[in-house]
Tab-separated table of C-alpha atoms in Angstrom:
chain	number	residue	atom	x	y	z
A	294	UNK	CA	16.131	14.689	11.420
A	295	UNK	CA	13.926	11.896	10.385
A	296	UNK	CA	14.992	11.633	6.113
A	297	UNK	CA	15.404	8.892	3.948
A	298	UNK	CA	18.066	8.162	1.666
A	299	UNK	CA	17.740	6.691	-1.783
A	300	UNK	CA	21.041	4.516	-3.595
A	301	UNK	CA	21.507	2.707	-6.577
A	302	UNK	CA	20.412	4.952	-9.984
A	303	UNK	CA	22.158	5.425	-12.706
A	304	UNK	CA	22.180	4.776	-16.342
A	305	UNK	CA	21.523	1.206	-17.749
A	306	UNK	CA	20.980	-0.064	-21.899
A	307	UNK	CA	17.585	-0.801	-22.954
A	308	UNK	CA	16.302	-4.637	-21.007
A	309	UNK	CA	19.451	-3.830	-18.453
A	310	UNK	CA	18.651	-3.709	-14.276
A	311	UNK	CA	18.932	-2.061	-11.052
A	312	UNK	CA	18.086	-2.312	-8.208
A	313	UNK	CA	16.958	0.905	-6.367
A	314	UNK	CA	17.786	0.886	-2.530
A	315	UNK	CA	16.308	3.262	0.389
A	316	UNK	CA	17.460	3.130	3.897
A	317	UNK	CA	16.316	4.896	6.762
A	318	UNK	CA	18.154	7.504	9.438
A	319	UNK	CA	16.514	7.956	12.900
A	320	UNK	CA	13.478	5.961	12.096
A	321	UNK	CA	12.224	2.312	12.243
A	322	UNK	CA	10.650	1.882	8.771
A	323	UNK	CA	8.856	-1.438	9.631
A	324	UNK	CA	6.665	1.547	11.451
A	325	UNK	CA	5.988	2.958	7.668
A	326	UNK	CA	4.676	1.895	4.362
A	327	UNK	CA	7.542	2.344	1.987
A	328	UNK	CA	6.456	3.947	-1.436
A	329	UNK	CA	8.693	4.082	-4.524
A	330	UNK	CA	7.560	7.004	-6.663
A	331	UNK	CA	9.131	8.482	-10.180
A	332	UNK	CA	9.304	11.659	-11.782
A	333	UNK	CA	10.375	12.194	-15.639
A	334	UNK	CA	11.028	15.778	-16.923
A	335	UNK	CA	8.243	17.809	-18.045
A	336	UNK	CA	6.023	15.195	-16.105
A	337	UNK	CA	3.822	15.011	-12.330
A	338	UNK	CA	5.202	12.420	-10.148
A	339	UNK	CA	4.128	9.090	-9.970
A	340	UNK	CA	3.225	5.794	-7.961
A	341	UNK	CA	5.412	3.032	-9.015
A	342	UNK	CA	4.926	0.774	-6.266
A	343	UNK	CA	4.509	0.748	-2.334
A	344	UNK	CA	4.617	-1.862	-0.336
A	345	UNK	CA	2.778	-3.013	3.237
A	346	UNK	CA	4.724	-2.304	6.712
A	347	UNK	CA	5.419	-5.841	7.104
A	348	UNK	CA	6.219	-6.624	3.666
A	349	UNK	CA	3.397	-9.268	2.585
A	350	UNK	CA	0.982	-6.376	0.396
A	351	UNK	CA	2.913	-5.052	-2.459
A	352	UNK	CA	1.209	-3.496	-5.304
A	353	UNK	CA	2.447	-2.090	-8.864
A	354	UNK	CA	1.012	0.495	-11.558
A	355	UNK	CA	0.031	-1.682	-14.754
A	356	UNK	CA	4.033	-0.087	-16.324
A	357	UNK	CA	6.348	-1.517	-14.906
A	358	UNK	CA	3.871	-5.056	-13.400
A	359	UNK	CA	5.945	-8.122	-14.268
A	360	UNK	CA	9.214	-5.533	-14.516
A	361	UNK	CA	9.605	-4.197	-11.136
A	362	UNK	CA	10.163	-5.824	-7.890
A	363	UNK	CA	9.414	-4.219	-4.332
A	364	UNK	CA	10.787	-5.613	-1.311
A	365	UNK	CA	12.007	-4.944	2.180
A	366	UNK	CA	14.802	-6.199	4.947
A	367	UNK	CA	13.051	-4.461	8.182
A	368	UNK	CA	15.782	-5.991	10.164
A	369	UNK	CA	17.850	-3.271	7.718
A	370	UNK	CA	15.702	-1.134	7.933
A	371	UNK	CA	15.497	-0.562	3.720
A	372	UNK	CA	13.605	-1.049	0.866
A	373	UNK	CA	14.382	-2.029	-2.013
A	374	UNK	CA	13.454	-1.759	-5.556
A	375	UNK	CA	14.487	-4.776	-8.302
A	376	UNK	CA	13.809	-3.195	-11.729
A	377	UNK	CA	14.827	-5.745	-14.450
A	378	UNK	CA	13.999	-5.521	-18.089
A	379	UNK	CA	14.274	-1.622	-18.482
A	380	UNK	CA	12.695	0.687	-20.479
A	381	UNK	CA	13.684	4.366	-22.096
A	382	UNK	CA	10.506	5.478	-20.629
A	383	UNK	CA	11.314	4.088	-17.208
A	384	UNK	CA	14.352	7.324	-17.285
A	385	UNK	CA	12.785	9.798	-14.147
A	386	UNK	CA	14.351	10.493	-10.959
A	387	UNK	CA	12.776	7.789	-8.313
A	388	UNK	CA	11.760	8.502	-4.880
A	389	UNK	CA	11.611	6.612	-1.529
A	390	UNK	CA	8.152	8.020	0.898
A	391	UNK	CA	6.746	7.207	3.620
A	392	UNK	CA	3.343	6.745	5.334
A	393	UNK	CA	1.742	4.815	8.197
A	394	UNK	CA	-0.862	4.848	6.491
A	395	UNK	CA	-1.348	5.134	3.217
A	396	UNK	CA	-4.688	6.429	0.411
A	397	UNK	CA	-7.022	3.942	-0.492
A	398	UNK	CA	-5.478	5.079	-4.016
A	399	UNK	CA	-2.059	3.603	-3.286
A	400	UNK	CA	-0.421	6.769	-5.745
A	401	UNK	CA	-1.780	9.450	-3.275
A	402	UNK	CA	1.122	11.290	-2.336
A	403	UNK	CA	-0.784	13.334	0.044
A	404	UNK	CA	-0.397	10.695	2.972
A	405	UNK	CA	3.351	10.383	2.631
A	406	UNK	CA	5.710	12.450	4.651
A	407	UNK	CA	8.884	11.277	4.417
A	408	UNK	CA	10.378	11.848	1.085
A	409	UNK	CA	14.300	10.191	0.296
A	410	UNK	CA	16.298	13.140	-2.066
A	411	UNK	CA	16.149	11.018	-4.922
A	412	UNK	CA	18.028	8.399	-7.046
A	413	UNK	CA	18.402	9.188	-11.477
A	414	UNK	CA	17.773	6.328	-12.987
A	415	UNK	CA	18.273	7.222	-17.202
A	416	UNK	CA	18.122	3.676	-19.322
A	417	UNK	CA	19.794	4.857	-23.079
A	418	UNK	CA	21.786	3.174	-25.608
Protein backbone atom coordinates (compact mmCIF):
# COMPACT_ATOMS: atom_id res chain seq x y z
CA UNK A 1 0.00 0.00 0.00
CA UNK A 2 1.31 3.42 -0.95
CA UNK A 3 2.09 5.51 2.11
CA UNK A 4 3.30 8.89 3.23
CA UNK A 5 4.76 9.13 6.71
CA UNK A 6 5.32 12.42 8.50
CA UNK A 7 7.75 12.87 11.37
CA UNK A 8 9.42 15.65 13.30
CA UNK A 9 6.50 17.16 15.16
CA UNK A 10 6.57 17.97 18.84
CA UNK A 11 6.31 20.63 21.51
CA UNK A 12 8.33 23.80 21.00
CA UNK A 13 8.39 27.22 22.61
CA UNK A 14 7.33 30.32 20.68
CA UNK A 15 10.18 31.47 18.49
CA UNK A 16 11.55 27.95 18.20
CA UNK A 17 12.06 25.72 15.18
CA UNK A 18 11.07 22.29 13.97
CA UNK A 19 11.73 20.38 10.78
CA UNK A 20 9.02 18.09 9.52
CA UNK A 21 9.79 15.23 7.17
CA UNK A 22 7.49 13.45 4.75
CA UNK A 23 8.78 10.12 3.49
CA UNK A 24 7.17 7.96 0.85
CA UNK A 25 6.78 4.22 0.96
CA UNK A 26 6.30 2.14 -2.18
CA UNK A 27 6.16 5.01 -4.64
CA UNK A 28 8.48 7.65 -6.04
CA UNK A 29 7.87 11.11 -4.66
CA UNK A 30 9.55 12.88 -7.55
CA UNK A 31 6.53 12.07 -9.72
CA UNK A 32 4.31 14.12 -7.43
CA UNK A 33 3.62 17.63 -6.30
CA UNK A 34 3.80 17.59 -2.51
CA UNK A 35 1.74 19.79 -0.26
CA UNK A 36 1.85 20.44 3.45
CA UNK A 37 -1.45 21.12 5.15
CA UNK A 38 -2.44 21.69 8.75
CA UNK A 39 -5.55 21.44 10.82
CA UNK A 40 -6.09 23.03 14.20
CA UNK A 41 -8.88 21.92 16.55
CA UNK A 42 -12.23 23.26 15.38
CA UNK A 43 -10.79 24.65 12.16
CA UNK A 44 -10.73 23.53 8.55
CA UNK A 45 -7.66 21.99 7.01
CA UNK A 46 -5.57 24.70 5.36
CA UNK A 47 -2.71 24.74 2.94
CA UNK A 48 0.69 25.63 4.32
CA UNK A 49 3.00 25.13 1.36
CA UNK A 50 3.57 23.07 -1.75
CA UNK A 51 6.51 22.19 -3.93
CA UNK A 52 6.73 21.18 -7.57
CA UNK A 53 7.95 17.80 -8.74
CA UNK A 54 11.40 19.09 -9.53
CA UNK A 55 11.57 21.34 -6.50
CA UNK A 56 12.04 24.50 -8.55
CA UNK A 57 8.71 26.06 -7.63
CA UNK A 58 7.32 26.61 -4.15
CA UNK A 59 4.23 28.33 -2.77
CA UNK A 60 3.50 29.43 0.78
CA UNK A 61 0.47 30.57 2.69
CA UNK A 62 0.75 34.22 3.69
CA UNK A 63 0.67 33.21 7.35
CA UNK A 64 3.95 31.27 7.08
CA UNK A 65 5.79 33.16 4.35
CA UNK A 66 9.28 34.10 5.46
CA UNK A 67 9.21 31.63 8.36
CA UNK A 68 8.70 28.23 6.73
CA UNK A 69 10.72 26.63 3.95
CA UNK A 70 9.67 23.61 1.92
CA UNK A 71 12.27 21.50 0.17
CA UNK A 72 12.65 18.06 -1.29
CA UNK A 73 15.39 15.48 -1.68
CA UNK A 74 14.19 13.15 -4.39
CA UNK A 75 17.19 10.89 -3.91
CA UNK A 76 15.96 10.27 -0.36
CA UNK A 77 12.31 10.22 -1.45
CA UNK A 78 11.59 12.80 1.22
CA UNK A 79 10.08 16.28 1.45
CA UNK A 80 10.83 18.64 4.32
CA UNK A 81 9.15 21.58 5.98
CA UNK A 82 11.54 23.74 7.97
CA UNK A 83 9.55 25.84 10.41
CA UNK A 84 11.25 28.78 12.12
CA UNK A 85 9.99 31.54 14.38
CA UNK A 86 7.07 29.39 15.41
CA UNK A 87 4.00 31.02 16.90
CA UNK A 88 1.23 29.59 19.07
CA UNK A 89 -1.12 29.93 16.12
CA UNK A 90 1.01 27.42 14.21
CA UNK A 91 -0.23 24.73 16.58
CA UNK A 92 -1.97 22.05 14.52
CA UNK A 93 -1.70 18.58 13.10
CA UNK A 94 0.47 18.81 10.00
CA UNK A 95 -0.12 16.56 7.02
CA UNK A 96 1.79 15.98 3.82
CA UNK A 97 -0.03 14.95 0.69
CA UNK A 98 0.83 14.00 -2.88
CA UNK A 99 -0.77 14.71 -6.23
CA UNK A 100 0.40 14.30 -9.82
CA UNK A 101 -1.32 17.52 -10.84
CA UNK A 102 -2.46 20.16 -8.38
CA UNK A 103 -5.36 22.52 -8.89
CA UNK A 104 -4.80 26.10 -10.01
CA UNK A 105 -5.80 26.88 -6.44
CA UNK A 106 -2.76 25.31 -4.85
CA UNK A 107 -4.37 24.74 -1.46
CA UNK A 108 -7.34 22.82 -2.90
CA UNK A 109 -7.11 19.44 -1.17
CA UNK A 110 -9.19 17.54 -3.70
CA UNK A 111 -6.42 16.64 -6.17
CA UNK A 112 -4.22 15.20 -3.42
CA UNK A 113 -4.68 11.44 -3.50
CA UNK A 114 -2.14 10.27 -0.93
CA UNK A 115 -2.08 11.60 2.62
CA UNK A 116 0.05 10.91 5.64
CA UNK A 117 -1.32 10.23 9.09
CA UNK A 118 -0.28 13.63 10.42
CA UNK A 119 2.17 14.85 13.03
CA UNK A 120 1.27 17.11 15.93
CA UNK A 121 3.03 20.46 16.28
CA UNK A 122 2.39 22.35 19.50
CA UNK A 123 3.84 25.80 20.08
CA UNK A 124 3.50 26.82 23.69
CA UNK A 125 5.50 28.24 26.55
